[in-house]
Coordinates of C-alpha atoms and ligand atoms in Angstrom, one line a residue:
M15 CA 2.2 9.1 -19.5
R16 CA 3.6 5.7 -20.4
Y17 CA 2.4 4.5 -16.5
T18 CA -0.5 6.2 -16.7
L19 CA -1.9 4.4 -19.8
R20 CA -1.9 1.2 -18.4
V21 CA -3.8 2.0 -15.3
F22 CA -6.3 2.3 -18.5
R23 CA -7.3 -1.0 -18.1
Y24 CA -8.6 -0.7 -15.2
L25 CA -11.0 1.2 -16.3
R26 CA -12.6 -1.2 -19.4
A27 CA -14.9 -2.8 -16.5
Y28 CA -16.7 1.0 -16.3
R29 CA -16.4 0.7 -20.9
G30 CA -20.7 1.6 -20.7
R31 CA -21.1 4.0 -17.6
I32 CA -18.2 6.0 -19.1
I33 CA -20.4 5.9 -22.4
Q34 CA -23.4 7.5 -20.7
T35 CA -21.0 10.2 -18.5
M36 CA -19.9 11.6 -21.8
A37 CA -22.5 11.3 -23.5
F38 CA -24.3 14.2 -20.6
L39 CA -20.8 16.0 -20.8
V40 CA -21.4 16.5 -24.3
I41 CA -25.0 17.0 -24.0
T42 CA -24.6 19.8 -20.4
T43 CA -21.2 21.6 -22.2
L44 CA -23.0 22.0 -25.4
L45 CA -25.9 23.6 -23.5
G46 CA -23.7 25.5 -22.0
L47 CA -22.8 27.2 -25.8
A48 CA -26.9 28.4 -26.0
P49 CA -26.8 30.7 -23.5
P50 CA -25.3 33.9 -24.4
R51 CA -27.0 33.4 -28.4
L52 CA -30.2 34.0 -26.5
I53 CA -29.1 37.1 -24.4
Q54 CA -28.5 38.4 -27.7
G55 CA -31.3 37.7 -28.4
M56 CA -32.9 39.5 -25.9
V57 CA -30.6 42.2 -25.6
D58 CA -31.6 43.4 -29.7
T59 CA -34.9 42.9 -28.9
A60 CA -35.1 44.7 -25.5
T61 CA -33.3 47.4 -27.5
R62 CA -34.5 47.1 -31.1
L63 CA -37.8 45.2 -31.0
G64 CA -38.7 46.1 -27.4
S65 CA -40.9 43.2 -26.9
R66 CA -42.0 42.6 -23.9
S67 CA -43.2 39.3 -24.0
V68 CA -40.4 38.3 -26.5
V69 CA -37.9 38.9 -23.7
A70 CA -40.9 37.1 -21.5
L71 CA -39.5 34.3 -24.3
F72 CA -36.4 34.5 -23.8
G73 CA -36.0 34.6 -20.1
I74 CA -38.1 31.3 -20.0
G75 CA -36.1 29.2 -23.2
L76 CA -33.2 31.0 -20.5
L77 CA -34.4 29.1 -17.2
C78 CA -35.7 25.6 -19.5
I79 CA -31.8 25.9 -20.5
A80 CA -30.7 26.6 -17.1
I81 CA -33.2 23.4 -15.4
V82 CA -32.0 21.0 -17.9
S83 CA -28.9 21.8 -17.9
A84 CA -28.4 21.2 -14.6
L85 CA -30.3 18.1 -14.8
F86 CA -27.5 16.7 -17.1
A87 CA -25.0 18.2 -14.7
A88 CA -25.9 16.3 -11.6
A89 CA -25.4 13.0 -13.9
Q90 CA -22.7 13.3 -15.2
R91 CA -21.1 13.5 -11.6
Y92 CA -22.6 11.1 -10.2
S93 CA -21.7 9.4 -13.2
M94 CA -18.5 9.7 -12.9
A95 CA -18.5 9.6 -10.1
T96 CA -18.7 5.5 -9.6
I97 CA -16.2 5.4 -12.1
V98 CA -13.9 6.7 -10.6
H99 CA -14.8 5.8 -6.6
G100 CA -14.8 1.9 -8.1
L101 CA -11.7 2.2 -10.8
I102 CA -9.6 3.2 -6.6
Y103 CA -11.3 0.4 -5.5
D104 CA -10.6 -1.7 -7.6
I105 CA -7.0 -0.3 -8.5
R106 CA -6.4 -0.5 -3.6
N107 CA -8.1 -4.0 -4.0
A108 CA -5.7 -5.4 -6.1
L109 CA -2.4 -3.2 -5.0
Y110 CA -3.4 -5.0 -1.3
E111 CA -3.6 -8.3 -2.8
Q112 CA -0.5 -7.6 -4.6
I113 CA 1.4 -6.6 -1.4
L114 CA -0.2 -9.8 0.4
H115 CA 0.8 -12.3 -2.0
L116 CA 4.6 -10.9 -2.4
P117 CA 7.1 -12.7 -0.7
F118 CA 9.1 -11.6 2.1
G119 CA 11.9 -10.4 0.4
F120 CA 10.6 -8.2 -1.0
H121 CA 8.6 -6.9 2.4
D122 CA 12.3 -7.3 4.2
Q123 CA 13.2 -4.7 1.9
T124 CA 9.7 -2.2 1.9
P125 CA 9.3 -0.1 4.1
T126 CA 6.3 0.1 5.7
G127 CA 5.7 3.9 4.6
Y128 CA 6.3 3.3 1.5
L129 CA 3.8 0.8 1.2
I130 CA 0.8 3.1 3.0
S131 CA 1.8 5.9 0.8
R132 CA 1.1 3.8 -2.3
M133 CA -2.4 3.0 -1.3
T134 CA -3.3 6.4 0.2
S135 CA -1.4 9.5 -1.3
D136 CA -0.5 7.9 -5.1
M137 CA -4.3 6.4 -5.4
E138 CA -5.3 10.3 -4.5
A139 CA -3.5 11.5 -7.9
L140 CA -4.8 9.3 -9.6
S141 CA -8.1 9.8 -8.2
M142 CA -7.5 13.2 -8.8
F143 CA -6.1 12.7 -12.1
F144 CA -9.0 10.5 -13.7
G145 CA -11.9 11.9 -12.0
F146 CA -11.6 15.8 -12.7
G147 CA -9.0 15.9 -15.3
L148 CA -10.0 13.8 -17.7
G149 CA -13.1 14.1 -17.8
N150 CA -12.8 18.3 -18.0
I151 CA -10.3 17.4 -21.3
V152 CA -13.5 16.2 -22.7
G153 CA -15.6 19.2 -22.0
M154 CA -12.8 22.1 -22.4
V155 CA -12.6 21.3 -26.3
I156 CA -15.4 21.2 -27.1
T157 CA -16.3 24.6 -25.0
F158 CA -13.0 26.1 -26.8
L159 CA -14.3 24.9 -30.0
G160 CA -17.8 25.8 -30.1
A161 CA -17.2 29.2 -28.1
L162 CA -14.5 29.3 -30.8
I163 CA -16.8 27.9 -33.8
M164 CA -19.5 31.2 -32.4
L165 CA -17.5 33.6 -32.1
V166 CA -16.0 33.2 -35.8
A167 CA -20.0 33.2 -36.7
M168 CA -20.8 36.1 -35.2
S169 CA -17.5 37.7 -37.0
W170 CA -14.2 36.5 -37.7
Q171 CA -13.0 40.2 -36.6
L172 CA -13.6 39.9 -33.5
A173 CA -13.4 36.5 -33.2
L174 CA -9.1 37.6 -34.2
V175 CA -9.3 39.9 -31.3
A176 CA -11.1 37.4 -28.8
L177 CA -7.7 35.0 -29.6
A178 CA -5.0 37.2 -29.5
T179 CA -3.9 37.6 -26.1
V180 CA -5.0 33.2 -25.7
P181 CA -1.3 32.0 -27.2
F182 CA 0.6 34.3 -24.3
L183 CA -1.8 33.1 -21.9
A184 CA -0.8 29.1 -23.2
M185 CA 2.1 31.0 -23.0
T186 CA 1.9 31.4 -19.3
T187 CA 0.0 28.5 -18.1
L188 CA 2.1 26.6 -19.2
R189 CA 5.3 27.9 -18.3
S190 CA 4.0 27.7 -14.2
S191 CA 3.5 24.3 -14.8
N192 CA 6.7 23.3 -16.0
L193 CA 8.0 25.7 -12.6
L194 CA 4.8 24.3 -10.1
G195 CA 5.6 21.1 -11.7
P196 CA 8.5 19.2 -10.4
Q197 CA 7.7 21.7 -7.2
F198 CA 4.7 19.6 -6.3
L199 CA 6.2 16.6 -6.7
G200 CA 9.4 17.5 -4.5
L201 CA 6.6 18.5 -1.9
R202 CA 4.9 14.7 -2.0
R203 CA 8.5 13.3 -1.7
Q204 CA 9.2 16.1 0.9
F205 CA 5.6 15.4 3.1
A206 CA 5.9 11.7 3.1
R207 CA 9.4 12.2 4.3
V208 CA 7.3 13.9 7.3
T209 CA 4.3 10.6 7.0
A210 CA 7.5 8.4 7.6
Q211 CA 8.7 10.1 10.3
L212 CA 6.1 9.9 12.3
Q213 CA 4.8 6.3 11.2
E214 CA 8.6 5.4 13.2
N215 CA 8.4 7.5 15.7
F216 CA 4.6 6.4 16.7
A217 CA 5.8 2.9 16.4
G218 CA 8.9 3.1 18.2
V219 CA 8.1 5.9 20.7
R220 CA 8.1 3.7 24.4
V221 CA 12.5 3.6 23.0
V222 CA 12.3 7.5 22.5
K223 CA 10.5 8.2 25.7
A224 CA 13.0 5.3 27.6
F225 CA 16.3 7.1 25.3
A226 CA 14.2 10.7 26.7
R227 CA 14.8 11.7 23.3
E228 CA 11.7 13.4 22.8
Q229 CA 13.1 16.7 22.4
H230 CA 16.0 15.0 20.0
E231 CA 13.1 13.9 18.2
V232 CA 11.1 17.5 18.3
I233 CA 14.0 19.3 16.5
K234 CA 14.5 16.4 14.3
F235 CA 10.6 16.1 12.7
D236 CA 10.6 20.5 12.5
R237 CA 13.4 20.3 10.6
Q238 CA 11.5 18.1 8.3
L239 CA 9.0 20.3 9.2
D240 CA 10.4 23.6 8.5
D241 CA 11.6 22.7 4.7
F242 CA 7.3 21.3 3.9
M243 CA 6.8 24.2 4.9
V244 CA 9.8 26.4 2.8
R245 CA 8.6 24.5 -0.1
R246 CA 5.2 25.0 0.4
L247 CA 6.0 29.7 0.4
K248 CA 8.5 28.5 -2.7
L249 CA 5.2 27.0 -4.4
A250 CA 3.6 30.2 -3.4
R251 CA 5.3 32.0 -5.0
V252 CA 5.1 30.8 -8.2
F253 CA 1.2 31.2 -7.6
M254 CA 1.2 35.2 -6.8
I255 CA 3.1 36.2 -9.7
Y256 CA 1.4 33.2 -12.4
M257 CA -1.9 33.5 -10.9
P258 CA -2.3 36.5 -11.1
S259 CA 0.0 37.4 -14.4
M260 CA -3.3 35.1 -16.0
G261 CA -6.1 37.3 -14.6
F262 CA -4.6 40.3 -15.8
L263 CA -3.8 38.9 -19.2
T264 CA -8.1 37.0 -19.3
N265 CA -8.6 41.1 -18.6
L266 CA -6.4 42.1 -21.1
G267 CA -8.4 40.3 -23.7
M268 CA -11.7 41.3 -22.5
V269 CA -10.4 45.1 -22.9
L270 CA -10.0 44.6 -26.0
M271 CA -12.7 42.7 -27.1
L272 CA -14.8 45.2 -26.2
T273 CA -13.4 48.2 -27.2
Y274 CA -13.1 45.9 -30.8
G275 CA -17.2 45.6 -30.5
G276 CA -17.6 48.9 -29.0
Y277 CA -16.3 50.3 -31.6
A278 CA -18.1 48.4 -34.1
V279 CA -21.5 48.7 -32.7
I280 CA -21.3 52.3 -32.7
T281 CA -20.3 51.6 -36.5
G282 CA -23.2 49.4 -36.9
S283 CA -21.9 47.0 -37.7
M284 CA -22.9 44.7 -34.8
S285 CA -25.1 44.6 -32.1
L286 CA -24.9 45.5 -28.8
G287 CA -26.7 41.8 -28.1
Q288 CA -23.4 40.9 -29.9
L289 CA -21.6 42.2 -27.8
V290 CA -22.7 41.4 -24.5
A291 CA -23.0 37.3 -26.6
S292 CA -18.9 37.8 -27.0
Q293 CA -18.0 38.6 -24.0
G294 CA -20.1 35.0 -22.8
Y295 CA -17.9 33.3 -26.3
M296 CA -14.5 34.7 -24.6
M297 CA -14.6 33.7 -20.8
M298 CA -15.9 30.5 -22.5
L299 CA -12.8 30.3 -24.3
T300 CA -10.6 31.0 -22.2
G301 CA -11.4 29.3 -19.1
P302 CA -10.4 25.6 -20.4
I303 CA -6.1 27.5 -21.5
R304 CA -6.5 28.7 -18.3
M305 CA -7.2 25.3 -16.9
I306 CA -4.5 23.9 -19.0
G307 CA -1.3 24.3 -16.5
W308 CA -3.6 23.2 -13.9
M309 CA -4.5 19.2 -16.2
V310 CA -0.2 19.1 -17.2
I311 CA 0.5 18.9 -13.4
N312 CA -2.5 16.7 -12.3
A313 CA -0.8 14.8 -15.5
Q314 CA 2.2 14.9 -13.5
R315 CA 1.3 13.6 -10.7
A316 CA -1.1 11.1 -11.6
E317 CA 2.2 9.6 -14.2
A318 CA 4.9 9.6 -10.5
A319 CA 1.7 8.4 -8.8
A320 CA 1.2 5.5 -11.6
E321 CA 4.7 5.4 -12.0
H322 CA 5.1 3.7 -7.6
L323 CA 2.0 1.8 -8.4
A324 CA 3.2 0.2 -11.4
E325 CA 6.4 -1.1 -9.1
V326 CA 4.8 -2.2 -6.7
L327 CA 1.9 -4.3 -9.1
E328 CA 4.7 -5.3 -11.8
H329 CA 6.2 -6.9 -8.5
E330 CA 7.5 -10.6 -9.9
R331 CA 5.4 -12.8 -7.9
L332 CA 8.5 -14.2 -7.7
I333 CA 7.8 -17.4 -4.4
A334 CA 4.2 -18.4 -6.3
D335 CA 2.5 -21.8 -7.6
R336 CA 3.5 -23.5 -10.3
L337 CA 1.1 -24.5 -12.8
D338 CA 1.2 -27.8 -12.1
A339 CA 2.1 -27.4 -7.6
I340 CA 0.4 -29.8 -6.2
D341 CA -2.2 -30.4 -2.6
L342 CA 0.2 -32.5 -0.2
G343 CA -2.7 -34.3 1.2
E344 CA -2.3 -36.4 4.3
V345 CA 1.1 -35.5 5.2
R346 CA 3.3 -38.0 7.0
G347 CA 6.2 -35.2 7.8
E348 CA 8.8 -35.8 6.8
I349 CA 12.0 -33.1 6.0
R350 CA 15.1 -33.1 4.0
F351 CA 17.8 -30.9 2.7
E352 CA 20.1 -31.6 0.1
N353 CA 22.8 -29.4 -0.3
V354 CA 20.7 -26.3 0.5
S355 CA 22.8 -23.0 -0.2
F356 CA 21.2 -19.9 0.5
G357 CA 21.3 -15.9 0.1
Y358 CA 19.2 -13.1 0.9
E359 CA 21.4 -11.6 -1.4
E360 CA 22.4 -11.9 -5.1
G361 CA 26.3 -13.8 -4.2
A362 CA 26.4 -13.7 -0.5
Y363 CA 24.9 -17.5 1.1
V364 CA 24.4 -17.5 4.8
L365 CA 23.4 -21.1 4.6
H366 CA 26.3 -22.9 3.1
N367 CA 25.3 -26.8 1.2
C368 CA 23.8 -28.2 4.4
S369 CA 21.9 -31.0 4.8
L370 CA 19.4 -32.7 7.1
E371 CA 17.2 -35.3 7.3
V372 CA 14.2 -35.1 9.8
K373 CA 11.7 -38.2 10.2
P374 CA 8.3 -38.0 10.2
N375 CA 7.2 -36.8 14.5
E376 CA 10.8 -36.4 15.0
T377 CA 12.4 -33.3 17.2
L378 CA 15.1 -31.1 15.6
A379 CA 16.8 -28.7 17.4
V380 CA 18.9 -25.7 16.1
M381 CA 21.4 -24.5 17.7
G382 CA 24.1 -22.2 16.7
A383 CA 25.6 -18.5 17.7
T384 CA 23.4 -15.1 16.8
G385 CA 23.8 -14.8 13.3
S386 CA 24.9 -17.9 12.0
G387 CA 21.6 -19.1 10.2
K388 CA 19.1 -20.7 12.7
T389 CA 16.6 -18.6 11.4
S390 CA 17.1 -18.9 8.0
V391 CA 17.1 -22.7 7.8
I392 CA 13.7 -22.5 9.3
N393 CA 12.3 -20.0 6.8
L394 CA 12.6 -22.1 4.5
I395 CA 10.6 -25.0 5.1
P396 CA 7.2 -23.1 4.6
R397 CA 9.3 -21.6 1.1
F398 CA 9.1 -18.2 2.9
Y399 CA 12.5 -17.6 -0.1
D400 CA 13.5 -20.0 -2.2
V401 CA 16.7 -21.8 -1.6
N402 CA 19.2 -20.2 -4.5
E403 CA 20.8 -24.6 -4.5
G404 CA 20.2 -27.8 -3.9
R405 CA 16.5 -29.0 -2.2
V406 CA 14.1 -28.3 0.6
L407 CA 11.9 -31.1 0.6
I408 CA 8.7 -32.7 2.5
D409 CA 7.8 -36.6 1.3
G410 CA 9.7 -36.0 -1.1
H411 CA 7.7 -33.5 -2.1
D412 CA 10.4 -29.9 -3.5
V413 CA 8.7 -27.2 -1.9
R414 CA 8.6 -26.2 -5.1
D415 CA 5.9 -27.9 -6.2
I416 CA 3.5 -27.9 -3.5
K417 CA 0.8 -25.4 -3.6
L418 CA 1.4 -22.7 -1.5
A419 CA -1.6 -22.7 0.5
S420 CA -1.1 -26.4 1.0
L421 CA 2.4 -25.9 2.2
R422 CA 1.5 -23.4 4.9
Q423 CA -1.8 -25.8 6.3
H424 CA 0.6 -28.4 6.8
V425 CA 3.7 -26.1 8.5
G426 CA 2.7 -24.7 11.6
T427 CA 4.8 -21.2 12.1
I428 CA 5.2 -20.0 15.6
F429 CA 7.9 -16.5 14.7
Q430 CA 10.2 -15.3 17.3
E431 CA 8.5 -11.6 17.8
A432 CA 5.3 -12.8 18.7
V433 CA 2.3 -10.4 16.4
L434 CA -1.2 -10.0 17.6
F435 CA -4.1 -8.2 15.2
S436 CA -6.5 -6.5 16.9
G437 CA -9.3 -7.4 18.1
T438 CA -10.4 -10.4 20.4
I439 CA -8.0 -13.3 22.2
A440 CA -9.9 -15.9 19.7
E441 CA -10.0 -14.3 17.0
N442 CA -6.5 -13.6 17.3
I443 CA -5.8 -17.7 18.3
A444 CA -8.0 -18.6 15.6
Y445 CA -6.3 -16.7 12.8
G446 CA -5.1 -19.4 10.4
R447 CA -8.4 -21.1 11.2
P448 CA -12.2 -18.6 11.1
D449 CA -14.1 -20.8 11.0
A450 CA -12.5 -22.9 14.3
T451 CA -15.5 -23.9 16.9
Q452 CA -14.4 -21.9 20.5
E453 CA -14.5 -25.5 22.2
E454 CA -11.9 -26.3 19.1
I455 CA -10.0 -22.6 20.2
E456 CA -9.9 -23.7 24.5
R457 CA -8.2 -26.6 23.7
A458 CA -5.7 -25.1 21.8
A459 CA -5.5 -22.9 24.0
K460 CA -5.6 -24.9 26.9
M461 CA -2.0 -27.4 25.3
A462 CA -0.4 -23.6 24.3
Q463 CA -1.0 -23.4 28.6
A464 CA -3.2 -19.7 27.9
H465 CA -6.4 -21.2 28.9
E466 CA -5.7 -20.1 32.2
F467 CA -4.4 -16.6 32.4
I468 CA -7.5 -16.3 29.6
T469 CA -10.4 -17.3 31.7
R470 CA -8.6 -14.9 34.7
F471 CA -9.8 -11.6 32.7
P472 CA -13.2 -10.1 33.3
N473 CA -13.9 -10.8 29.4
G474 CA -12.3 -13.9 29.1
Y475 CA -11.9 -15.2 25.6
Q476 CA -13.6 -12.0 24.3
T477 CA -10.9 -10.3 25.7
H478 CA -10.0 -7.0 23.1
V479 CA -5.9 -6.9 22.9
G480 CA -4.4 -3.7 21.1
E481 CA -2.2 -3.6 18.1
R482 CA 0.3 -4.3 19.1
G483 CA -1.6 -6.5 21.8
M484 CA 0.4 -4.7 24.6
T485 CA -2.3 -5.4 27.5
L486 CA -0.7 -8.8 27.0
S487 CA 2.7 -9.5 29.0
G488 CA 5.9 -11.4 26.2
G489 CA 5.0 -14.2 28.3
Q490 CA 1.1 -14.4 27.8
R491 CA 2.0 -13.4 24.0
Q492 CA 3.9 -15.8 22.8
R493 CA 1.4 -18.7 24.5
M494 CA -1.0 -16.7 22.6
T495 CA 1.5 -17.6 18.8
I496 CA 1.6 -21.4 20.4
A497 CA -1.9 -21.3 20.9
R498 CA -2.7 -20.2 17.5
A499 CA 0.0 -22.6 15.6
M500 CA -1.6 -25.9 17.6
L501 CA -5.4 -25.1 16.3
L502 CA -4.2 -25.4 12.5
D503 CA -3.0 -28.8 14.3
P504 CA -0.6 -29.3 11.8
R505 CA 1.9 -32.0 10.9
I506 CA 4.7 -29.8 11.1
L507 CA 5.8 -27.1 13.2
I508 CA 8.6 -24.4 13.2
M509 CA 9.5 -22.3 16.1
D510 CA 11.6 -20.2 16.0
D511 CA 11.5 -19.7 20.1
S512 CA 12.6 -15.8 21.9
T513 CA 14.9 -15.7 23.8
S514 CA 13.5 -13.0 25.8
S515 CA 13.5 -13.6 29.3
V516 CA 10.4 -14.6 31.3
D517 CA 10.2 -15.5 35.2
V518 CA 10.6 -18.9 36.2
E519 CA 6.6 -20.2 36.5
T520 CA 6.2 -18.3 33.1
E521 CA 9.3 -20.0 32.0
Y522 CA 8.2 -23.6 33.1
L523 CA 4.2 -22.6 31.0
I524 CA 6.4 -21.9 27.8
Q525 CA 8.4 -24.9 27.7
Q526 CA 4.6 -27.0 28.8
A527 CA 3.0 -25.3 25.5
M528 CA 6.1 -26.8 23.6
L529 CA 6.9 -30.2 24.8
E530 CA 3.3 -30.4 24.2
G531 CA 3.1 -28.3 21.0
M532 CA 5.5 -29.9 18.7
R533 CA 4.3 -34.0 20.2
G534 CA 2.9 -35.9 18.0
R535 CA 4.1 -34.1 14.4
T536 CA 7.9 -33.4 12.9
S537 CA 9.6 -30.0 14.9
V538 CA 12.4 -28.3 13.8
V539 CA 12.8 -25.3 17.1
I540 CA 15.6 -22.5 17.4
A541 CA 15.9 -24.1 21.0
H542 CA 17.5 -21.9 23.9
R543 CA 15.8 -23.8 26.8
L544 CA 17.3 -26.6 27.8
S545 CA 14.0 -28.6 28.4
T546 CA 14.0 -28.4 24.4
V547 CA 17.0 -29.3 23.7
K548 CA 16.8 -32.6 26.3
N549 CA 13.4 -33.5 24.6
A550 CA 14.4 -33.2 20.6
D551 CA 15.5 -36.1 19.1
R552 CA 18.4 -35.0 16.9
I553 CA 20.3 -31.2 17.2
I554 CA 22.0 -29.6 14.4
V555 CA 24.3 -27.5 15.5
L556 CA 25.2 -23.7 12.8
D557 CA 28.1 -22.0 12.6
K558 CA 28.0 -19.4 9.6
G559 CA 26.0 -21.3 7.5
V560 CA 27.5 -24.3 8.1
I561 CA 26.5 -27.4 10.2
A562 CA 28.8 -28.3 12.0
E563 CA 27.4 -31.0 14.1
E564 CA 24.4 -33.2 14.9
G565 CA 24.2 -35.3 17.0
T566 CA 21.6 -36.2 20.0
H567 CA 22.6 -33.9 23.8
E568 CA 25.2 -37.3 25.1
E569 CA 26.5 -37.8 21.6
L570 CA 27.5 -33.3 20.7
L571 CA 28.0 -33.1 25.0
A572 CA 30.7 -36.0 24.8
L573 CA 32.3 -34.4 21.7
G574 CA 33.1 -31.6 23.3
G575 CA 32.8 -29.0 20.7
H576 CA 30.6 -25.4 19.7
Y577 CA 27.7 -27.8 21.2
R578 CA 29.2 -28.5 24.5
Q579 CA 30.8 -24.6 24.5
I580 CA 26.8 -23.1 24.3
Y581 CA 25.8 -25.6 26.8
D582 CA 28.6 -24.9 29.2
T583 CA 28.3 -20.6 28.8
Q584 CA 24.0 -20.2 28.5
L585 CA 22.4 -24.2 29.3
A586 CA 24.6 -25.5 32.5
D587 CA 22.6 -23.3 34.6
Q588 CA 19.4 -24.4 34.3
E589 CA 20.4 -27.6 34.7
E590 CA 19.1 -27.0 38.5
A591 CA 15.8 -23.9 37.4
G592 CA 14.5 -26.6 34.8
Ligands
DGT625 P1 19.6 -14.8 15.7 O1 18.0 -15.3 15.8 O2 19.9 -13.9 15.7 O3 19.5 -15.8 16.3 O4 20.7 -15.7 14.5 P2 19.5 -16.6 13.5 O5 20.7 -17.4 13.7 O6 18.5 -16.2 13.7 O7 20.7 -15.7 12.2 P3 19.4 -15.2 10.4 O8 19.8 -17.0 9.7 O9 18.7 -15.0 11.0 O10 21.1 -15.0 9.8 C1 21.8 -15.5 8.9 C2 22.4 -14.1 8.2 O11 21.7 -14.2 7.5 C3 22.7 -12.9 9.2 O12 24.4 -12.9 8.7 C4 22.0 -12.1 8.9 C5 21.0 -12.1 7.3 N1 20.1 -12.2 7.3 C6 18.8 -11.9 8.3 N2 17.9 -11.9 7.2 C7 18.6 -11.3 6.0 C8 17.5 -10.3 5.4 O13 16.2 -10.1 5.1 N3 18.5 -9.9 4.5 C9 19.7 -9.7 4.4 N4 20.5 -9.4 3.4 N5 20.1 -10.9 5.0 C10 20.0 -11.2 6.4
MG626 MG1 16.8 -16.2 14.1

């Protein structure tokens, strides 16, 4: 229970509530022990005294207990619910916060489906355990001991007979939980696989359809679902055997006790009332035992869930503020790489000993073949990843010494993939500055050459875009993300220009948007367009993670190396078009 115990620290905030709940629980449980005693009195009065008024008194007593215990049970349930839901609320928030704070490196390696099941089914498991399991344990122990004491008090011989089947019952329930536990776990894993496949296919449904692979995916899903079904039935078979066995053992115990009690009543060593009462206590005795198996399974599930949670919650936020991290304040916008080497994985560098300098307001174009490390270079500037060797400096400060929030406020990023959130166009543009006014949003949109197409929508800036911005074209989405970065008015702009081909007119608009965006700030742009390259003050060409060439368009053309080759094969055609 190592991991589950760690969850307990979240319970600390609920100390008062827990004491209150436990008090309600103890009262309810103790009240539950009284009715068989009262029934005993009632039966004995009826059979021996024959007094109607006393029987009525017992009836009133039973009624009162029923009412009071119902009230306490209700209070206990509600009080318990506030603790459990509060606990899950706290953990879910902590988890969400942690996931969003974990570095790019973590997200590169962790499938979305995995994180979603942490947020959902693991939470469910913990909620079950803390909601029913934990409270139940206390109630079960009190009920079991209380019932045993009452039985012994009536007749120790009777108590012994009553206990005769309990060890077998305990063994059966434990054995079934040992069998069921791993099966439940397997079932959950399989379900996670089913969910993962669903998520992947729904996300990629366009590809599935485009390649006419619907039938193939249906069959693949059917196989997963079939496996799930087989596991389900296997589980059902275990239940099929164990549930009736436990029922039988319980009944057997009851028969033994009633038979023994019946004889005792005949010989006069026990009253009829006692026999009736003992039946009530017997049920209280076996109930908790039968529950043990379920508790064990619950605890196993909770432990597995807590372990998964710990994996995420205790994952080190490798990229985080140092204690003495600084705020940038005014930024001139100078970027320097000093002998930077970097790799996504241990020992496999994708950048080797790169040094470069970008002066304030300069534009640097980064070029190179696919996989040469262009994205990797610009990812280091806003510290999406940390360098392995060397330093990245902004205005002479190592980026690791700058507060992340401050750094990312001054470094605007336009990613290769245009991601929009579900919401209005205005909300999407204002994502980095939710307090922006409509005028500011429009100014940013105008800079990004997006204002015109936005105002052509009937709802203008209030137009809703879908989770992937499906209602917008590729070129429109790209200009939206440029507008989003423009609104931040960052001193430094980094841009991973998309290679997606668009029509000539859109191409022209995007070019304008980019040139507009780069004006008056330091920019590092991964360039695919001749206009961007020509506009750049300097160009670096990467080759397998090494800066192979550096200079202006003319210088590099004259050099006749990598750049010349890229120019001849990719850029020269754009001379006429641009
Ligand atoms: P592109 O966008 O196709 O034009 O290529 P670049 O130049 O932007 O390449 P880049 O920096 O994304 O990748 C450089 C190398 O690093 C390449 O061999 C793939 C590898 N790489 C990129 N991202 C990751 C990652 O998240 N994990 C690992 N292990 N390797 C990565
Ligand atoms: Mg790239």
